[in-house]
Amino acid sequence: MDFDHDGLLMQSDFQNLGDNVAIFRCLMPPSEVEDFITQRGQGFWQQLTDFLANQEPSRCNLTNWLKYLEAVAVDQLYGPFEAVAKQMAEDIFFIYDKDHNNFLSKQEYMCFFVSLRVEIKFIDICFKKLDINGDMQLSKEELSSALVDFFTSDDTKRPGNLLFGNPESYQFDTRRTVYTEV
């Protein structure tokens, strides 16, 4: 998410992420989806800066980003994480479910994947693992479950660990606020 690779998450990184999403989603302004992306990005940035106000240093370096994720996923800063994950899945579907059929096709998921700058070579294996029922599409429930797995499960074999690419290249564990290169 650190678009300028300066080691800090800043408001401009979230604006650039929003721009990237709009580009890969092929949005033409003005657009309801583009407005939604902007609104969600601004809201998220405000939540993050409110959290950072109580941190030392009060900027979003990797340590404070992981503390924030831990507060959200483990300490339930915004309520039960299952509800937060469900809302995240709803938001992702609002943005990427172009045909509005309440499923993400492999192509729609690929748009999500690429807009977050995840290596495209992992799309096949990730999509297959996340598609729990094997129907060649992702439901909101499958995506929500994957989000919960990614942020809270210590079982590295859970499908959610493939949500953002190759799980063999990193291990993310919010319960211990660590990021370990393998």
mmCIF file with all atom_site columns, C-alpha atoms in Angstrom, residues 30-147:
data_model
loop_
_atom_site.group_PDB
_atom_site.id
_atom_site.type_symbol
_atom_site.label_atom_id
_atom_site.label_alt_id
_atom_site.label_comp_id
_atom_site.label_asym_id
_atom_site.label_entity_id
_atom_site.label_seq_id
_atom_site.pdbx_PDB_ins_code
_atom_site.Cartn_x
_atom_site.Cartn_y
_atom_site.Cartn_z
_atom_site.occupancy
_atom_site.B_iso_or_equiv
_atom_site.pdbx_formal_charge
_atom_site.auth_seq_id
_atom_site.auth_comp_id
_atom_site.auth_asym_id
_atom_site.auth_atom_id
_atom_site.pdbx_PDB_model_num
ATOM 1   C CA . PRO A 1 30  ? -17.927 11.124  -12.735 1.00 0.00 ? 30  PRO A CA 1
ATOM 2   C CA . SER A 1 31  ? -18.862 7.728   -11.411 1.00 0.00 ? 31  SER A CA 1
ATOM 3   C CA . GLU A 1 32  ? -20.785 6.456   -8.393  1.00 0.00 ? 32  GLU A CA 1
ATOM 4   C CA . VAL A 1 33  ? -18.099 3.812   -7.835  1.00 0.00 ? 33  VAL A CA 1
ATOM 5   C CA . GLU A 1 34  ? -15.287 6.345   -8.088  1.00 0.00 ? 34  GLU A CA 1
ATOM 6   C CA . ASP A 1 35  ? -17.080 8.609   -5.593  1.00 0.00 ? 35  ASP A CA 1
ATOM 7   C CA . PHE A 1 36  ? -17.489 5.595   -3.296  1.00 0.00 ? 36  PHE A CA 1
ATOM 8   C CA . ILE A 1 37  ? -13.760 4.788   -3.536  1.00 0.00 ? 37  ILE A CA 1
ATOM 9   C CA . THR A 1 38  ? -12.876 8.399   -2.673  1.00 0.00 ? 38  THR A CA 1
ATOM 10  C CA . GLN A 1 39  ? -15.327 8.513   0.243   1.00 0.00 ? 39  GLN A CA 1
ATOM 11  C CA . ARG A 1 40  ? -14.146 5.174   1.673   1.00 0.00 ? 40  ARG A CA 1
ATOM 12  C CA . GLY A 1 41  ? -10.498 6.172   1.268   1.00 0.00 ? 41  GLY A CA 1
ATOM 13  C CA . GLN A 1 42  ? -11.046 9.458   3.108   1.00 0.00 ? 42  GLN A CA 1
ATOM 14  C CA . GLY A 1 43  ? -12.968 7.693   5.883   1.00 0.00 ? 43  GLY A CA 1
ATOM 15  C CA . PHE A 1 44  ? -10.290 5.061   6.232   1.00 0.00 ? 44  PHE A CA 1
ATOM 16  C CA . TRP A 1 45  ? -7.542  7.677   6.337   1.00 0.00 ? 45  TRP A CA 1
ATOM 17  C CA . GLN A 1 46  ? -9.405  9.529   9.122   1.00 0.00 ? 46  GLN A CA 1
ATOM 18  C CA . GLN A 1 47  ? -9.759  6.323   11.171  1.00 0.00 ? 47  GLN A CA 1
ATOM 19  C CA . LEU A 1 48  ? -6.071  5.583   10.714  1.00 0.00 ? 48  LEU A CA 1
ATOM 20  C CA . THR A 1 49  ? -4.955  9.092   11.673  1.00 0.00 ? 49  THR A CA 1
ATOM 21  C CA . ASP A 1 50  ? -7.203  8.991   14.763  1.00 0.00 ? 50  ASP A CA 1
ATOM 22  C CA . PHE A 1 51  ? -5.477  5.753   15.782  1.00 0.00 ? 51  PHE A CA 1
ATOM 23  C CA . LEU A 1 52  ? -2.008  7.155   15.029  1.00 0.00 ? 52  LEU A CA 1
ATOM 24  C CA . ALA A 1 53  ? -2.601  10.179  17.260  1.00 0.00 ? 53  ALA A CA 1
ATOM 25  C CA . ASN A 1 54  ? -2.023  7.848   20.231  1.00 0.00 ? 54  ASN A CA 1
ATOM 26  C CA . GLN A 1 55  ? 1.093   6.183   18.808  1.00 0.00 ? 55  GLN A CA 1
ATOM 27  C CA . GLU A 1 56  ? 4.747   7.084   19.043  1.00 0.00 ? 56  GLU A CA 1
ATOM 28  C CA . PRO A 1 57  ? 5.797   8.182   16.497  1.00 0.00 ? 57  PRO A CA 1
ATOM 29  C CA . SER A 1 58  ? 2.390   9.429   15.294  1.00 0.00 ? 58  SER A CA 1
ATOM 30  C CA . ARG A 1 59  ? 3.016   8.467   11.692  1.00 0.00 ? 59  ARG A CA 1
ATOM 31  C CA . CYS A 1 60  ? 2.195   5.278   9.863   1.00 0.00 ? 60  CYS A CA 1
ATOM 32  C CA . ASN A 1 61  ? 5.419   3.323   9.636   1.00 0.00 ? 61  ASN A CA 1
ATOM 33  C CA . LEU A 1 62  ? 5.292   -0.483  9.325   1.00 0.00 ? 62  LEU A CA 1
ATOM 34  C CA . THR A 1 63  ? 5.169   -1.023  13.098  1.00 0.00 ? 63  THR A CA 1
ATOM 35  C CA . ASN A 1 64  ? 2.239   1.355   13.573  1.00 0.00 ? 64  ASN A CA 1
ATOM 36  C CA . TRP A 1 65  ? 0.425   -0.088  10.521  1.00 0.00 ? 65  TRP A CA 1
ATOM 37  C CA . LEU A 1 66  ? 0.664   -3.553  12.046  1.00 0.00 ? 66  LEU A CA 1
ATOM 38  C CA . LYS A 1 67  ? -0.481  -2.195  15.428  1.00 0.00 ? 67  LYS A CA 1
ATOM 39  C CA . TYR A 1 68  ? -3.487  -0.672  13.675  1.00 0.00 ? 68  TYR A CA 1
ATOM 40  C CA . LEU A 1 69  ? -4.328  -3.940  11.927  1.00 0.00 ? 69  LEU A CA 1
ATOM 41  C CA . GLU A 1 70  ? -3.980  -5.767  15.233  1.00 0.00 ? 70  GLU A CA 1
ATOM 42  C CA . ALA A 1 71  ? -6.306  -3.258  16.919  1.00 0.00 ? 71  ALA A CA 1
ATOM 43  C CA . VAL A 1 72  ? -8.905  -3.764  14.182  1.00 0.00 ? 72  VAL A CA 1
ATOM 44  C CA . ALA A 1 73  ? -8.643  -7.549  13.729  1.00 0.00 ? 73  ALA A CA 1
ATOM 45  C CA . VAL A 1 74  ? -7.732  -8.814  17.191  1.00 0.00 ? 74  VAL A CA 1
ATOM 46  C CA . ASP A 1 75  ? -8.706  -6.087  19.653  1.00 0.00 ? 75  ASP A CA 1
ATOM 47  C CA . GLN A 1 76  ? -11.885 -5.408  17.638  1.00 0.00 ? 76  GLN A CA 1
ATOM 48  C CA . LEU A 1 77  ? -11.425 -1.635  17.554  1.00 0.00 ? 77  LEU A CA 1
ATOM 49  C CA . TYR A 1 78  ? -14.517 -1.262  15.332  1.00 0.00 ? 78  TYR A CA 1
ATOM 50  C CA . GLY A 1 79  ? -16.493 -4.213  16.701  1.00 0.00 ? 79  GLY A CA 1
ATOM 51  C CA . PRO A 1 80  ? -16.365 -7.921  15.900  1.00 0.00 ? 80  PRO A CA 1
ATOM 52  C CA . PHE A 1 81  ? -13.882 -8.478  13.088  1.00 0.00 ? 81  PHE A CA 1
ATOM 53  C CA . GLU A 1 82  ? -16.304 -10.790 11.288  1.00 0.00 ? 82  GLU A CA 1
ATOM 54  C CA . ALA A 1 83  ? -18.601 -7.770  10.822  1.00 0.00 ? 83  ALA A CA 1
ATOM 55  C CA . VAL A 1 84  ? -15.678 -5.606  9.671   1.00 0.00 ? 84  VAL A CA 1
ATOM 56  C CA . ALA A 1 85  ? -14.638 -8.324  7.186   1.00 0.00 ? 85  ALA A CA 1
ATOM 57  C CA . LYS A 1 86  ? -18.213 -8.617  5.926   1.00 0.00 ? 86  LYS A CA 1
ATOM 58  C CA . GLN A 1 87  ? -18.289 -4.848  5.281   1.00 0.00 ? 87  GLN A CA 1
ATOM 59  C CA . MET A 1 88  ? -14.905 -5.027  3.541   1.00 0.00 ? 88  MET A CA 1
ATOM 60  C CA . ALA A 1 89  ? -16.265 -7.813  1.289   1.00 0.00 ? 89  ALA A CA 1
ATOM 61  C CA . GLU A 1 90  ? -19.373 -5.705  0.546   1.00 0.00 ? 90  GLU A CA 1
ATOM 62  C CA . ASP A 1 91  ? -17.141 -2.766  -0.400  1.00 0.00 ? 91  ASP A CA 1
ATOM 63  C CA . ILE A 1 92  ? -14.929 -4.921  -2.630  1.00 0.00 ? 92  ILE A CA 1
ATOM 64  C CA . PHE A 1 93  ? -17.999 -6.305  -4.383  1.00 0.00 ? 93  PHE A CA 1
ATOM 65  C CA . PHE A 1 94  ? -19.461 -2.823  -4.862  1.00 0.00 ? 94  PHE A CA 1
ATOM 66  C CA . ILE A 1 95  ? -16.261 -1.776  -6.593  1.00 0.00 ? 95  ILE A CA 1
ATOM 67  C CA . TYR A 1 96  ? -15.322 -4.896  -8.580  1.00 0.00 ? 96  TYR A CA 1
ATOM 68  C CA . ASP A 1 97  ? -18.549 -6.816  -9.307  1.00 0.00 ? 97  ASP A CA 1
ATOM 69  C CA . LYS A 1 98  ? -19.017 -5.135  -12.680 1.00 0.00 ? 98  LYS A CA 1
ATOM 70  C CA . ASP A 1 99  ? -21.987 -7.262  -13.756 1.00 0.00 ? 99  ASP A CA 1
ATOM 71  C CA . HIS A 1 100 ? -23.688 -6.926  -10.332 1.00 0.00 ? 100 HIS A CA 1
ATOM 72  C CA . ASN A 1 101 ? -24.417 -10.659 -10.055 1.00 0.00 ? 101 ASN A CA 1
ATOM 73  C CA . ASN A 1 102 ? -23.166 -10.832 -6.427  1.00 0.00 ? 102 ASN A CA 1
ATOM 74  C CA . PHE A 1 103 ? -20.183 -12.964 -7.399  1.00 0.00 ? 103 PHE A CA 1
ATOM 75  C CA . LEU A 1 104 ? -16.651 -12.102 -8.425  1.00 0.00 ? 104 LEU A CA 1
ATOM 76  C CA . SER A 1 105 ? -15.568 -13.861 -11.572 1.00 0.00 ? 105 SER A CA 1
ATOM 77  C CA . LYS A 1 106 ? -11.922 -14.716 -12.002 1.00 0.00 ? 106 LYS A CA 1
ATOM 78  C CA . GLN A 1 107 ? -11.572 -11.647 -14.239 1.00 0.00 ? 107 GLN A CA 1
ATOM 79  C CA . GLU A 1 108 ? -13.203 -9.365  -11.651 1.00 0.00 ? 108 GLU A CA 1
ATOM 80  C CA . TYR A 1 109 ? -11.003 -10.812 -8.922  1.00 0.00 ? 109 TYR A CA 1
ATOM 81  C CA . MET A 1 110 ? -7.981  -10.313 -11.176 1.00 0.00 ? 110 MET A CA 1
ATOM 82  C CA . CYS A 1 111 ? -8.907  -6.625  -11.441 1.00 0.00 ? 111 CYS A CA 1
ATOM 83  C CA . PHE A 1 112 ? -8.938  -6.439  -7.613  1.00 0.00 ? 112 PHE A CA 1
ATOM 84  C CA . PHE A 1 113 ? -5.648  -8.325  -7.454  1.00 0.00 ? 113 PHE A CA 1
ATOM 85  C CA . VAL A 1 114 ? -3.870  -6.119  -10.013 1.00 0.00 ? 114 VAL A CA 1
ATOM 86  C CA . SER A 1 115 ? -5.229  -2.833  -8.690  1.00 0.00 ? 115 SER A CA 1
ATOM 87  C CA . LEU A 1 116 ? -3.558  -3.666  -5.349  1.00 0.00 ? 116 LEU A CA 1
ATOM 88  C CA . ARG A 1 117 ? -0.324  -4.371  -7.240  1.00 0.00 ? 117 ARG A CA 1
ATOM 89  C CA . VAL A 1 118 ? -0.210  -8.071  -6.383  1.00 0.00 ? 118 VAL A CA 1
ATOM 90  C CA . GLU A 1 119 ? 1.817   -10.189 -8.782  1.00 0.00 ? 119 GLU A CA 1
ATOM 91  C CA . ILE A 1 120 ? -0.575  -11.521 -11.419 1.00 0.00 ? 120 ILE A CA 1
ATOM 92  C CA . LYS A 1 121 ? 1.258   -14.857 -11.664 1.00 0.00 ? 121 LYS A CA 1
ATOM 93  C CA . PHE A 1 122 ? -0.516  -15.951 -8.467  1.00 0.00 ? 122 PHE A CA 1
ATOM 94  C CA . ILE A 1 123 ? -4.071  -15.324 -9.685  1.00 0.00 ? 123 ILE A CA 1
ATOM 95  C CA . ASP A 1 124 ? -4.867  -18.907 -10.741 1.00 0.00 ? 124 ASP A CA 1
ATOM 96  C CA . ILE A 1 125 ? -3.833  -20.636 -7.538  1.00 0.00 ? 125 ILE A CA 1
ATOM 97  C CA . CYS A 1 126 ? -5.277  -17.889 -5.334  1.00 0.00 ? 126 CYS A CA 1
ATOM 98  C CA . PHE A 1 127 ? -8.640  -17.854 -7.066  1.00 0.00 ? 127 PHE A CA 1
ATOM 99  C CA . LYS A 1 128 ? -8.942  -21.660 -6.957  1.00 0.00 ? 128 LYS A CA 1
ATOM 100 C CA . LYS A 1 129 ? -8.142  -21.818 -3.243  1.00 0.00 ? 129 LYS A CA 1
ATOM 101 C CA . LEU A 1 130 ? -10.506 -18.983 -2.346  1.00 0.00 ? 130 LEU A CA 1
ATOM 102 C CA . ASP A 1 131 ? -13.326 -20.525 -4.402  1.00 0.00 ? 131 ASP A CA 1
ATOM 103 C CA . ILE A 1 132 ? -14.209 -22.976 -1.618  1.00 0.00 ? 132 ILE A CA 1
ATOM 104 C CA . ASN A 1 133 ? -17.207 -24.550 -3.372  1.00 0.00 ? 133 ASN A CA 1
ATOM 105 C CA . GLY A 1 134 ? -15.463 -24.788 -6.759  1.00 0.00 ? 134 GLY A CA 1
ATOM 106 C CA . ASP A 1 135 ? -18.149 -22.929 -8.731  1.00 0.00 ? 135 ASP A CA 1
ATOM 107 C CA . MET A 1 136 ? -15.554 -20.746 -10.529 1.00 0.00 ? 136 MET A CA 1
ATOM 108 C CA . GLN A 1 137 ? -16.688 -17.562 -8.792  1.00 0.00 ? 137 GLN A CA 1
ATOM 109 C CA . LEU A 1 138 ? -16.236 -15.967 -5.394  1.00 0.00 ? 138 LEU A CA 1
ATOM 110 C CA . SER A 1 139 ? -19.216 -15.225 -3.210  1.00 0.00 ? 139 SER A CA 1
ATOM 111 C CA . LYS A 1 140 ? -19.279 -12.490 -0.588  1.00 0.00 ? 140 LYS A CA 1
ATOM 112 C CA . GLU A 1 141 ? -19.190 -15.216 2.049   1.00 0.00 ? 141 GLU A CA 1
ATOM 113 C CA . GLU A 1 142 ? -16.067 -16.788 0.523   1.00 0.00 ? 142 GLU A CA 1
ATOM 114 C CA . LEU A 1 143 ? -14.346 -13.404 0.353   1.00 0.00 ? 143 LEU A CA 1
ATOM 115 C CA . SER A 1 144 ? -15.408 -12.422 3.873   1.00 0.00 ? 144 SER A CA 1
ATOM 116 C CA . SER A 1 145 ? -14.159 -15.753 5.210   1.00 0.00 ? 145 SER A CA 1
ATOM 117 C CA . ALA A 1 146 ? -10.856 -15.242 3.397   1.00 0.00 ? 146 ALA A CA 1
ATOM 118 C CA . LEU A 1 147 ? -10.468 -11.789 4.969   1.00 0.00 ? 147 LEU A CA 1
#
